[in-house]
XYZ file of N, CA and C in Angstrom:
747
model
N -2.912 -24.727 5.482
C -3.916 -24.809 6.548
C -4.766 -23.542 6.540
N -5.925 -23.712 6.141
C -6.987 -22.622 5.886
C -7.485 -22.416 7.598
N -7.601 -21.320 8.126
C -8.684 -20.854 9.625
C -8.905 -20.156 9.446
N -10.287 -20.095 10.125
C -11.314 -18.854 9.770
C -10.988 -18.091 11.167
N -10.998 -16.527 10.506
C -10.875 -15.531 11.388
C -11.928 -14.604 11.926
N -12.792 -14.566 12.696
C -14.097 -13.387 13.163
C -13.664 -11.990 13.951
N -14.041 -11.447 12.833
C -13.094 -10.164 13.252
C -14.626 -8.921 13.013
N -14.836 -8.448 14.086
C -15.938 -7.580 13.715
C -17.102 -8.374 13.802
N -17.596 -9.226 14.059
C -18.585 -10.027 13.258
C -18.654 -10.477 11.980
N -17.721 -10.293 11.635
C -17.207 -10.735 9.600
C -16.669 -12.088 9.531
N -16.581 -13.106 8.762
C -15.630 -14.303 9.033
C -14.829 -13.854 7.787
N -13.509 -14.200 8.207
C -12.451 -14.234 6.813
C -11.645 -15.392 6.920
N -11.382 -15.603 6.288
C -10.209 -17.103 6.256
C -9.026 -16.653 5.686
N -7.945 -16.846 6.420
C -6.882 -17.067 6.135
C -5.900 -18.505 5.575
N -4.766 -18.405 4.954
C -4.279 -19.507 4.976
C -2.657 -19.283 5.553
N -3.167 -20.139 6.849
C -1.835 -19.978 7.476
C -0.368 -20.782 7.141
N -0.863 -21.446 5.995
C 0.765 -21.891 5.676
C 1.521 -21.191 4.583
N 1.187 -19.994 4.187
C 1.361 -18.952 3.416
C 1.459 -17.336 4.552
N 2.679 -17.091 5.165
C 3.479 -16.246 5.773
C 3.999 -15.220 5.150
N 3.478 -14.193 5.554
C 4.557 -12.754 4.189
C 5.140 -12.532 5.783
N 6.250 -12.643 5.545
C 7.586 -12.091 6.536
C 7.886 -10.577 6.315
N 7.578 -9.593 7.218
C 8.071 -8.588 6.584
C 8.904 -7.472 7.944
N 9.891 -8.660 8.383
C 10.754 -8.800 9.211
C 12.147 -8.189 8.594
N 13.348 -7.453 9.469
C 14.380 -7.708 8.625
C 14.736 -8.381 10.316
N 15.889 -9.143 10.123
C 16.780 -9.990 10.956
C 17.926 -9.251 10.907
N 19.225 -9.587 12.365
C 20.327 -9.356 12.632
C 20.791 -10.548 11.656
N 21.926 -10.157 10.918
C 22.347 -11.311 10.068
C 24.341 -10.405 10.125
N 25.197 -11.105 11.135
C 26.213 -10.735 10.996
C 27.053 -11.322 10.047
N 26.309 -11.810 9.182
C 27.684 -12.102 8.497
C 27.831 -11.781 7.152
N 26.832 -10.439 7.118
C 26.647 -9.552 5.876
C 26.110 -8.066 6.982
N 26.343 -6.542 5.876
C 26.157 -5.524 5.858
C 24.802 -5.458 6.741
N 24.779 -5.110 8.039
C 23.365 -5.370 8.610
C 22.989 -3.892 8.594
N 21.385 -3.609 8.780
C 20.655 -1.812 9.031
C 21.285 -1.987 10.309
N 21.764 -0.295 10.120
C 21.894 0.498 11.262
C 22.195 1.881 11.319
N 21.405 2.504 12.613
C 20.750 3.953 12.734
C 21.481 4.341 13.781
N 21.287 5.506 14.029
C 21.384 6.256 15.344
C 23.105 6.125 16.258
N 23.917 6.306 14.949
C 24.985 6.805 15.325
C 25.674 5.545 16.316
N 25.282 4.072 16.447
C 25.829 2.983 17.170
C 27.006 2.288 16.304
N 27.316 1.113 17.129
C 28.638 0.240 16.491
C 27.336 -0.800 15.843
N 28.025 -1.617 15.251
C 27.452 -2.623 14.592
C 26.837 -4.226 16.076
N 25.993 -4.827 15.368
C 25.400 -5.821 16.157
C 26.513 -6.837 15.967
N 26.517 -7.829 17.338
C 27.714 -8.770 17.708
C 27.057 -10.173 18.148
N 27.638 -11.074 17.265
C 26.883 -12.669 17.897
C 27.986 -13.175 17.654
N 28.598 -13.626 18.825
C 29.546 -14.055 19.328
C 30.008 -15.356 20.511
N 30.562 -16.660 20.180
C 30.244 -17.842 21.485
C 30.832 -17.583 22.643
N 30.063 -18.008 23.163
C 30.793 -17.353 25.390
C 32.541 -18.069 25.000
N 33.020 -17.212 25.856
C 34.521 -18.038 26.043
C 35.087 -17.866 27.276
N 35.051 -19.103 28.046
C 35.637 -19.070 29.273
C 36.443 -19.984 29.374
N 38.093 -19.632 29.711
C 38.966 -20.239 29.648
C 39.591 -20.502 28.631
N 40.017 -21.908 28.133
C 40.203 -22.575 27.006
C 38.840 -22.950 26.024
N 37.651 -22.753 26.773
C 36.507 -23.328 26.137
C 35.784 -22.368 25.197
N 35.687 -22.537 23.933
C 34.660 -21.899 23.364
C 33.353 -22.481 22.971
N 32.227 -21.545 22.999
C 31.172 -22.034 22.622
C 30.438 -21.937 20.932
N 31.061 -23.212 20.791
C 31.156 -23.238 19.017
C 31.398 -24.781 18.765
N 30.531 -25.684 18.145
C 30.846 -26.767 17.813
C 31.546 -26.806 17.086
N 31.814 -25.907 16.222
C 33.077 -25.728 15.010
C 34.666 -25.583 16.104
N 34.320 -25.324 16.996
C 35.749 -25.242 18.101
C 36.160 -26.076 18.957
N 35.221 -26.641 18.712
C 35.101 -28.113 19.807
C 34.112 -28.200 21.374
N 33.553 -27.717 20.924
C 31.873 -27.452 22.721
C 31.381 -28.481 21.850
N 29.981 -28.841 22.662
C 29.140 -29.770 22.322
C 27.891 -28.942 21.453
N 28.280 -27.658 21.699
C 26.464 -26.982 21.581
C 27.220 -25.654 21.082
N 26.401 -24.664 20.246
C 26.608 -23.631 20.055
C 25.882 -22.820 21.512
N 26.860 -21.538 21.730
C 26.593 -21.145 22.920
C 27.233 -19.476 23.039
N 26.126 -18.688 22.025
C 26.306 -17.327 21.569
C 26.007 -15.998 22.326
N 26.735 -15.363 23.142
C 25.884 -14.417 23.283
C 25.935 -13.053 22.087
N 24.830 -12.465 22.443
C 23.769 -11.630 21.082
C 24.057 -9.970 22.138
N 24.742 -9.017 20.855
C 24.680 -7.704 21.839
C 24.187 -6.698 20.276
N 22.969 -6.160 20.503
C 22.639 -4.993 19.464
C 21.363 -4.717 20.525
N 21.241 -3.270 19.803
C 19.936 -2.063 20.077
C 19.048 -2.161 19.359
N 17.295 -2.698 19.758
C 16.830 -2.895 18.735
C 16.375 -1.740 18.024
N 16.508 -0.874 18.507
C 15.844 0.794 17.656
C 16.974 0.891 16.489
N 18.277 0.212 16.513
C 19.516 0.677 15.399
C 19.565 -0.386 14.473
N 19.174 -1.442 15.006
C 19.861 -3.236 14.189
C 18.506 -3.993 13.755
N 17.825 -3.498 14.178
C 16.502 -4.880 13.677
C 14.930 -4.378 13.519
N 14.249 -4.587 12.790
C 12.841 -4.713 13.230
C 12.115 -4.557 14.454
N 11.658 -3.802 15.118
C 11.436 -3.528 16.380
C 9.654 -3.154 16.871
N 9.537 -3.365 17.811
C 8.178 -2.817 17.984
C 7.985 -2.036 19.720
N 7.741 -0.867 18.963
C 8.132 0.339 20.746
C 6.372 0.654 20.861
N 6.357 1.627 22.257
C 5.430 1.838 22.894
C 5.858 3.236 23.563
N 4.742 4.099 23.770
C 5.533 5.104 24.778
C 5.987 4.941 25.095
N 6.995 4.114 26.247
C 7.463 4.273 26.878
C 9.186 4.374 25.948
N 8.896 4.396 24.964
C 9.945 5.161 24.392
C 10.267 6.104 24.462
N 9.362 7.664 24.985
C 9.566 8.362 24.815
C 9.532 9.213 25.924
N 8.763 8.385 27.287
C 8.135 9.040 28.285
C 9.780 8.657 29.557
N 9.703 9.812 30.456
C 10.235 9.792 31.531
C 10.278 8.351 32.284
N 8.800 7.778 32.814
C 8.810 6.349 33.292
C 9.396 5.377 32.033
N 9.922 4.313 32.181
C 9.750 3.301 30.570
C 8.713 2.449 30.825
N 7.840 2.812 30.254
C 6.959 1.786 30.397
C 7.380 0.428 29.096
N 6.810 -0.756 29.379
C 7.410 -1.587 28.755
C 6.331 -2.187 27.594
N 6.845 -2.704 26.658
C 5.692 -3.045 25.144
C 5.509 -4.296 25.770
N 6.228 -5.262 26.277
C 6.068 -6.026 26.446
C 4.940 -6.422 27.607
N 4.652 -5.579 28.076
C 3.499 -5.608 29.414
C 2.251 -4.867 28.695
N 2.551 -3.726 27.727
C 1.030 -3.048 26.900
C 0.728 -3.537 25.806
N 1.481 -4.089 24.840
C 1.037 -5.345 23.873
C 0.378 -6.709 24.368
N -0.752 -6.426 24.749
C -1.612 -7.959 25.006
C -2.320 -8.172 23.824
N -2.651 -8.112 22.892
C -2.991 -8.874 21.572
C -2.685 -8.360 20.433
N -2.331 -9.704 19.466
C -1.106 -9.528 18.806
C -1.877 -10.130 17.250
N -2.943 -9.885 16.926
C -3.470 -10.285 15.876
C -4.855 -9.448 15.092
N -4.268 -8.695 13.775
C -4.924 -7.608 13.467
C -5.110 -7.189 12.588
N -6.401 -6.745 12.054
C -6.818 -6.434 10.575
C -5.891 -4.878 10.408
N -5.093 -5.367 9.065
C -4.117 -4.678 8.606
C -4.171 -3.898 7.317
N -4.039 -2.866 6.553
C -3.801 -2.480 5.626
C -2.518 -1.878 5.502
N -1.816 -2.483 4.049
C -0.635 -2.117 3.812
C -0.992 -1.168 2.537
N -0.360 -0.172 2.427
C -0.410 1.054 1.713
C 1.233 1.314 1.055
N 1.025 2.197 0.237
C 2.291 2.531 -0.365
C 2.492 3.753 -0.840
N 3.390 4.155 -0.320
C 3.222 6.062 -0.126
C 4.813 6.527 -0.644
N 4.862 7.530 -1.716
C 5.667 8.567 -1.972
C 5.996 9.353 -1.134
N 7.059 9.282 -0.729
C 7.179 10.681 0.523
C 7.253 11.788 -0.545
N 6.479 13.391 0.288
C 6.881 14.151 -0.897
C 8.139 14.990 -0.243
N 8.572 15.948 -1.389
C 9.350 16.590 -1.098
C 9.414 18.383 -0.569
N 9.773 18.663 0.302
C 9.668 19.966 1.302
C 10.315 21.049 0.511
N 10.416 21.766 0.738
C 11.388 23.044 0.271
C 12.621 23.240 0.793
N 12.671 22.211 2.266
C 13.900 22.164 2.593
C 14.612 21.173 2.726
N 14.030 20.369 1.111
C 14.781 19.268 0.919
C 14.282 17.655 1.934
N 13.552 17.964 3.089
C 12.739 16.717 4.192
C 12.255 16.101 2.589
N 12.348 15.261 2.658
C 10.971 14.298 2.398
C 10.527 13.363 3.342
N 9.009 13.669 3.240
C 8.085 13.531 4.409
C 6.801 12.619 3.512
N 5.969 12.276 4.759
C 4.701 11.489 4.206
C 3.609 12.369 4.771
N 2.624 12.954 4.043
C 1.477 14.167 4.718
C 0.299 13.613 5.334
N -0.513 14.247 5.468
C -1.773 13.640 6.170
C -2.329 13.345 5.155
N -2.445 14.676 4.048
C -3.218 13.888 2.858
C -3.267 13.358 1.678
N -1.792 12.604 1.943
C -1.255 11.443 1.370
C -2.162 10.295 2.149
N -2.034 10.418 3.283
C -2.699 9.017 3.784
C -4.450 9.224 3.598
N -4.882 10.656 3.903
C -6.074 10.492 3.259
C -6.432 9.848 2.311
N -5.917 10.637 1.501
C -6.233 9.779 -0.330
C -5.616 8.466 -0.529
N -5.407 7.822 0.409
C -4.937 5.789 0.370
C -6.131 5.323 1.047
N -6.262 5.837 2.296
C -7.141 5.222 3.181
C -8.601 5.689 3.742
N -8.638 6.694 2.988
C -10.324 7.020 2.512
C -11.053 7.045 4.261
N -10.395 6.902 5.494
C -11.248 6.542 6.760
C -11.327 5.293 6.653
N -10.400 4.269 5.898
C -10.960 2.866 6.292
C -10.874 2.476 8.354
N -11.536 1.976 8.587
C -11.427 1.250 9.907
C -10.280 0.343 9.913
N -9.329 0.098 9.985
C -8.160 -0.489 10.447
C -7.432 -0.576 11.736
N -7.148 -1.936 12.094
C -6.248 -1.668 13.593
C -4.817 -1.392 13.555
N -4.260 -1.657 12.323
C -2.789 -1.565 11.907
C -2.844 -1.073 10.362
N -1.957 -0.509 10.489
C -1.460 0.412 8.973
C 0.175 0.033 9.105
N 0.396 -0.828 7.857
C 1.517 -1.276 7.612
C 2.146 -0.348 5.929
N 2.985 0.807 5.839
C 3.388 1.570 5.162
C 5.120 1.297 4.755
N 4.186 1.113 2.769
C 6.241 1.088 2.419
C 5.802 2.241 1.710
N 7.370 2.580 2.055
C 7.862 3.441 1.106
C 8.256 3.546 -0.190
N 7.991 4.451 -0.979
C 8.504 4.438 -2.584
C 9.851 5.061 -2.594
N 10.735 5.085 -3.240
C 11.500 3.315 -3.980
C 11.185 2.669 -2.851
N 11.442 1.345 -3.166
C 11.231 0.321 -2.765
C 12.228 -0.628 -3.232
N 13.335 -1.369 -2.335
C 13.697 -2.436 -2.839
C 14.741 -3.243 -1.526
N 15.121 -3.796 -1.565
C 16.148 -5.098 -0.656
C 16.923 -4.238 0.048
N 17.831 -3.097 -0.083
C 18.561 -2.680 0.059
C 18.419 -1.830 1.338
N 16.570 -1.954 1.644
C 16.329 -1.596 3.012
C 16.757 -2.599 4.030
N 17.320 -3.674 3.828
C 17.714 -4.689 4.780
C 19.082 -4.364 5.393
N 19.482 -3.691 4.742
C 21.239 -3.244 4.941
C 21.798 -1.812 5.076
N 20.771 -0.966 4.817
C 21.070 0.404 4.676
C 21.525 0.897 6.106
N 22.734 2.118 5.516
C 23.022 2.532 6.730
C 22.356 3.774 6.886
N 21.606 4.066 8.124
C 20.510 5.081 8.073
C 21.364 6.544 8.826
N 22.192 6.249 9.722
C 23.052 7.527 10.385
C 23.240 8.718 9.494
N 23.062 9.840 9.828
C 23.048 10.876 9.015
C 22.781 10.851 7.774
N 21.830 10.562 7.441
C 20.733 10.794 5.956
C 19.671 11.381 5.985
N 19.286 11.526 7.341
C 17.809 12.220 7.159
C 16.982 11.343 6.014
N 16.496 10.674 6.753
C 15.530 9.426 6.161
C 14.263 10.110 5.603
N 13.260 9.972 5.327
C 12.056 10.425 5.009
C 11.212 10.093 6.487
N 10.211 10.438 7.095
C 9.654 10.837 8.002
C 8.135 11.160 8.094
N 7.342 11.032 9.113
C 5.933 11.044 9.028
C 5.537 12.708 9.760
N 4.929 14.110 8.984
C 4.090 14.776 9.511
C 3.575 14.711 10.706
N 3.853 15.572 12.002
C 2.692 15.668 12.971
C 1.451 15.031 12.341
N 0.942 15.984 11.049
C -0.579 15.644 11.271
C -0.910 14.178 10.646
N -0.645 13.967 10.203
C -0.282 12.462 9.406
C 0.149 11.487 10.539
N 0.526 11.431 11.485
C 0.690 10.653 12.754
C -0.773 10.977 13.477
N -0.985 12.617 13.381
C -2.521 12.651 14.489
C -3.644 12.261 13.862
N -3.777 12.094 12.333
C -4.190 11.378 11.681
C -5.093 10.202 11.742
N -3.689 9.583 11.685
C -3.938 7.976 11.889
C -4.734 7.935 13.456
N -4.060 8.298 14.206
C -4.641 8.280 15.661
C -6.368 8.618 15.592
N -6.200 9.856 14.689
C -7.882 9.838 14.993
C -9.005 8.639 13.949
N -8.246 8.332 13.254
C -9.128 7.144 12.779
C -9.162 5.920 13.116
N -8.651 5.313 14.359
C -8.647 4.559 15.131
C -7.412 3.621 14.894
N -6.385 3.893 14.289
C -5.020 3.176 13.846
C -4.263 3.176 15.284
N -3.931 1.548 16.139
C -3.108 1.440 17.183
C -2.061 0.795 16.822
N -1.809 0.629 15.532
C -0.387 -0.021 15.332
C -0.079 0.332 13.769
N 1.352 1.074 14.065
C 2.009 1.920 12.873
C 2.899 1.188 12.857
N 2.728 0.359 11.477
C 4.239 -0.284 10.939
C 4.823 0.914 9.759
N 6.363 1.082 9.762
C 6.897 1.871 8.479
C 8.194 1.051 8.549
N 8.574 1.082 7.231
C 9.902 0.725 6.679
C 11.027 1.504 6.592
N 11.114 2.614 7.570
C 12.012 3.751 7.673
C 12.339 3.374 9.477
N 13.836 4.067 9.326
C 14.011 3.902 11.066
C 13.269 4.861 11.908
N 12.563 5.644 11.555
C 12.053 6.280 12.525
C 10.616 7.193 12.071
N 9.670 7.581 12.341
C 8.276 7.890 11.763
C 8.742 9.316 12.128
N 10.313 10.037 13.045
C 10.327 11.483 13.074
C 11.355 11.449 12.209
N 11.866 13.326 12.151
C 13.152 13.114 11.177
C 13.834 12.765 12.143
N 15.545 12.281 11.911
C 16.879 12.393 12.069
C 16.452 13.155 13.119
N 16.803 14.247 12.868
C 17.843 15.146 14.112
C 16.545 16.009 14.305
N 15.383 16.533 15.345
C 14.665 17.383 15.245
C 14.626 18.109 16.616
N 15.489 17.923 16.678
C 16.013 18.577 18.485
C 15.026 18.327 19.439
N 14.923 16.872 19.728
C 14.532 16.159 20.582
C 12.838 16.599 20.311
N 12.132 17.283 19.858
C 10.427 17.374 19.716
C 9.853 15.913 19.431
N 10.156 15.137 18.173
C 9.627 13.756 18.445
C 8.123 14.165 17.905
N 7.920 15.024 17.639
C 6.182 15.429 17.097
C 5.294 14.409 16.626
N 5.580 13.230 15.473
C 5.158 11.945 15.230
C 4.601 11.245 16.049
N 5.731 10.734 16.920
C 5.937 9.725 18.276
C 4.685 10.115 19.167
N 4.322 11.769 19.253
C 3.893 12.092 20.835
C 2.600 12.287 19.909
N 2.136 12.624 18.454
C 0.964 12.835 18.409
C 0.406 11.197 18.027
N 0.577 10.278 17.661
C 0.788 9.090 17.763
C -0.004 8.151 19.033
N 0.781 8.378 19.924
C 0.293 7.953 21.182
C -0.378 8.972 22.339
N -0.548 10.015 21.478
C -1.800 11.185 22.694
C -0.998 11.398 23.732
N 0.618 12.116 23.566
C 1.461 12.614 24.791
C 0.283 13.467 25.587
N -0.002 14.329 25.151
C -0.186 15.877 25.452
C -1.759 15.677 26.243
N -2.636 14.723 26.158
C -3.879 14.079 26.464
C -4.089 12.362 27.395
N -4.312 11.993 27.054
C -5.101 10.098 27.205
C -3.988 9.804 26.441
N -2.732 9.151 27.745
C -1.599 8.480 26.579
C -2.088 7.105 25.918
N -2.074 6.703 24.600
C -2.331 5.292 24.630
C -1.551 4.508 24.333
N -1.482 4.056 25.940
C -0.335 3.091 26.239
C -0.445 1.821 25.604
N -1.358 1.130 24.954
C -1.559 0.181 24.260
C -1.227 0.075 22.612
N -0.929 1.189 22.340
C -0.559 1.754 20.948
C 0.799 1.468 20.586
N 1.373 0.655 19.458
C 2.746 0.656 19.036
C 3.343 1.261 18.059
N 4.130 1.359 17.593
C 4.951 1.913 16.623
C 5.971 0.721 15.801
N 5.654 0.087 15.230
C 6.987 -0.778 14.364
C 7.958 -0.209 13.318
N 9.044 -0.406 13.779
C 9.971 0.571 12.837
C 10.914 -0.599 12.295
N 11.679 -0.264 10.962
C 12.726 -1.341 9.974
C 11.872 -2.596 9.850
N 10.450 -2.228 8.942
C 10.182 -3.646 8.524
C 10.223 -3.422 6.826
N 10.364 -4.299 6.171
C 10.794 -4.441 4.580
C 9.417 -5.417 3.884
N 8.856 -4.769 3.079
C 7.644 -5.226 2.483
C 8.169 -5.261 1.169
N 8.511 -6.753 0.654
C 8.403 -6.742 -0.828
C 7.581 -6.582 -1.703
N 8.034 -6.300 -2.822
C 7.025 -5.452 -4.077
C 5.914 -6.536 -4.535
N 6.233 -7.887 -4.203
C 5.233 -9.056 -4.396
C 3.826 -9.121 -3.190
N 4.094 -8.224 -2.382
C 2.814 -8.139 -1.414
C 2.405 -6.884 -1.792
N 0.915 -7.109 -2.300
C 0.434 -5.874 -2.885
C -0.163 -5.454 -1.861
N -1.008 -4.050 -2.180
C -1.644 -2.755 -0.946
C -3.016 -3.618 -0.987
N -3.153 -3.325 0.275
C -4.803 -3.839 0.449
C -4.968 -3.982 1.658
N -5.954 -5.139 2.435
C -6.710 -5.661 3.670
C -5.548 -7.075 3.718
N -4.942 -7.194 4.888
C -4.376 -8.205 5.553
C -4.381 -8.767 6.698
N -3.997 -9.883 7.179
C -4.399 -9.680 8.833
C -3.109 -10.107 9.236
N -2.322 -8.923 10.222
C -1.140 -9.163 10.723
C -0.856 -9.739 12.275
N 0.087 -10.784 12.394
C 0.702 -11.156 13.351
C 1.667 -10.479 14.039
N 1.373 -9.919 14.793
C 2.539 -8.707 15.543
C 3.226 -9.725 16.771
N 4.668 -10.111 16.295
C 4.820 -10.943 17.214
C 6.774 -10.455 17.702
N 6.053 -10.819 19.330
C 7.310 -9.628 19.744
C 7.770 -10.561 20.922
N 9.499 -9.976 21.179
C 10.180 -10.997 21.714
C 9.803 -10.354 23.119
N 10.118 -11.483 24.391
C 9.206 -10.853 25.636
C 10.409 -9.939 26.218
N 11.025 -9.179 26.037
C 11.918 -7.897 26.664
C 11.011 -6.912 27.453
N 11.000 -7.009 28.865
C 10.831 -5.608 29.675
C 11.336 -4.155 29.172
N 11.046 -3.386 28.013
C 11.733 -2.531 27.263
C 10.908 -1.836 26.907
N 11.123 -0.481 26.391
C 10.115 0.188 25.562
C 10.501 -0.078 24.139
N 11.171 -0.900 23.917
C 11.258 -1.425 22.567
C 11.731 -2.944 22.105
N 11.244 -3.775 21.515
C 11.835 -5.019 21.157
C 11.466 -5.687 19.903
N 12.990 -6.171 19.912
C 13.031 -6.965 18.014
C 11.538 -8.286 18.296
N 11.100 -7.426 16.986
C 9.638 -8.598 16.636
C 9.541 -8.926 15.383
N 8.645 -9.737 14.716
C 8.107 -10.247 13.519
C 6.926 -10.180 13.031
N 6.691 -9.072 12.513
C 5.381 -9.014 11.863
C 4.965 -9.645 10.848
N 3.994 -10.557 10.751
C 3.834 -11.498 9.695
C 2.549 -11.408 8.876
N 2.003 -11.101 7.712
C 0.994 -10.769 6.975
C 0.182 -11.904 6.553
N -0.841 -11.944 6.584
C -1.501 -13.224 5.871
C -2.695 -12.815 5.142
N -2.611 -12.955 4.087
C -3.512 -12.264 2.940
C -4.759 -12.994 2.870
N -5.840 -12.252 2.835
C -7.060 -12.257 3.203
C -7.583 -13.329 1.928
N -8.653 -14.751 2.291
C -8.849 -16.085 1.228
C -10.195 -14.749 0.674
């Protein structure tokens, strides 16, 4: 199903029965991602009494309840209010969810103290000032194994202050990365990324997201896309979503 998209005054067509998923899912019944020092994610059928909720047990209906963090277990999409005193919620500052995207592919380099990081002018030299509403970023290597990795004490690779203030000043309101977090690991609570990102220190922009643990296979090449930012309705400053790519006809 081909629809045309007017974006800018430009028409582009998409074909929407062609979906790049670049989602990872809770999947318990293999090695799932997880960060930030938690237990593992639990999907499990209610049990009250003698009754379980499991057609394999004898209920009529499967009848699961679901317990994980989406910042540790899944694909997620936050908002300040991740970071701020009030929580403000994504689910109330995400009002549109459909957006000319460029996906890029970046080397983190390496520090002297061993960080590997992504710079500002790394993203310079990808994105030249393109106009974009979303910047969707994998990382080099690249492969599956981001679906399962355990991220707790590794010191992941990580995004530069200026490389976060960056993006902000070229009009980027939605940062997808394939790493759990755009700060390092452990940086004694500063968060420098996060706050230059969304303009702590100035004009917060509360409309601005952050998507963290999404997995871009090596078959979706770098370029212009238009992404579906689609997020589950949680009152939260963070919730498991699905970002979905659809490559420009």
């Amino acid at each position: 199903m081909i629809a045309e998209i007017i974006y800018n005054s430009e028409k582009h067509k998409i074909d929407l029965s062609k979906p790049l998923d670049i989602s990872i899912s809770i999947d318990v019944l293999k090695e799932n991602i997880n960060a930030w020092y938690v237990g593992e994610p639990e999907i499990k059928p209610v049990k009250e009494g003698d009754w379980i909720g499991s057609v394999s047990k004898g209920a009529d209906v499967n009848f699961n309840n679901i317990s994980f963090n989406p910042h540790a277990h899944i694909t997620h999409t936050e908002c300040v209010g991740h970071i701020t005193e009030k929580v403000h919620s994504v689910n109330k500052n995400l009002n549109k969810f459909f957006f000319l995207a460029e996906v890029i592919t970046v080397t983190p380099k390496e520090l002297e103290d061993g960080d590997f990081v992504i710079t500002k002018e790394q993203l310079q030299a990808i994105l030249k000032n393109k106009v974009r509403e979303a910047i969707v970023i994998r990382t080099f290597p690249n492969s599956d194994k981001k679906t399962s990795t355990r991220y707790s004490n590794t010191n992941p690779p990580y995004l530069l202050e200026a490389a976060a203030a960056y993006l902000k000043e070229i009009g980027v309101k939605h940062l997808l990365i394939d790493l759990p977090s755009v700060d390092k690991e452990k940086d004694e609570g500063k968060l420098l990324a996060h706050n230059a990102f969304w303009n702590t220190a100035n004009e917060i922009r509360f409309d601005a997201t952050i998507t963290e643990f999404i997995y871009v296979k090596e078959s979706i090449k770098d370029g212009a896309y238009f992404l579906n930012l689609m997020i589950a309705p949680f009152e939260n400053d963070a919730t498991p979503s699905k970002p979905i790519l659809y490559k420009i006809q």
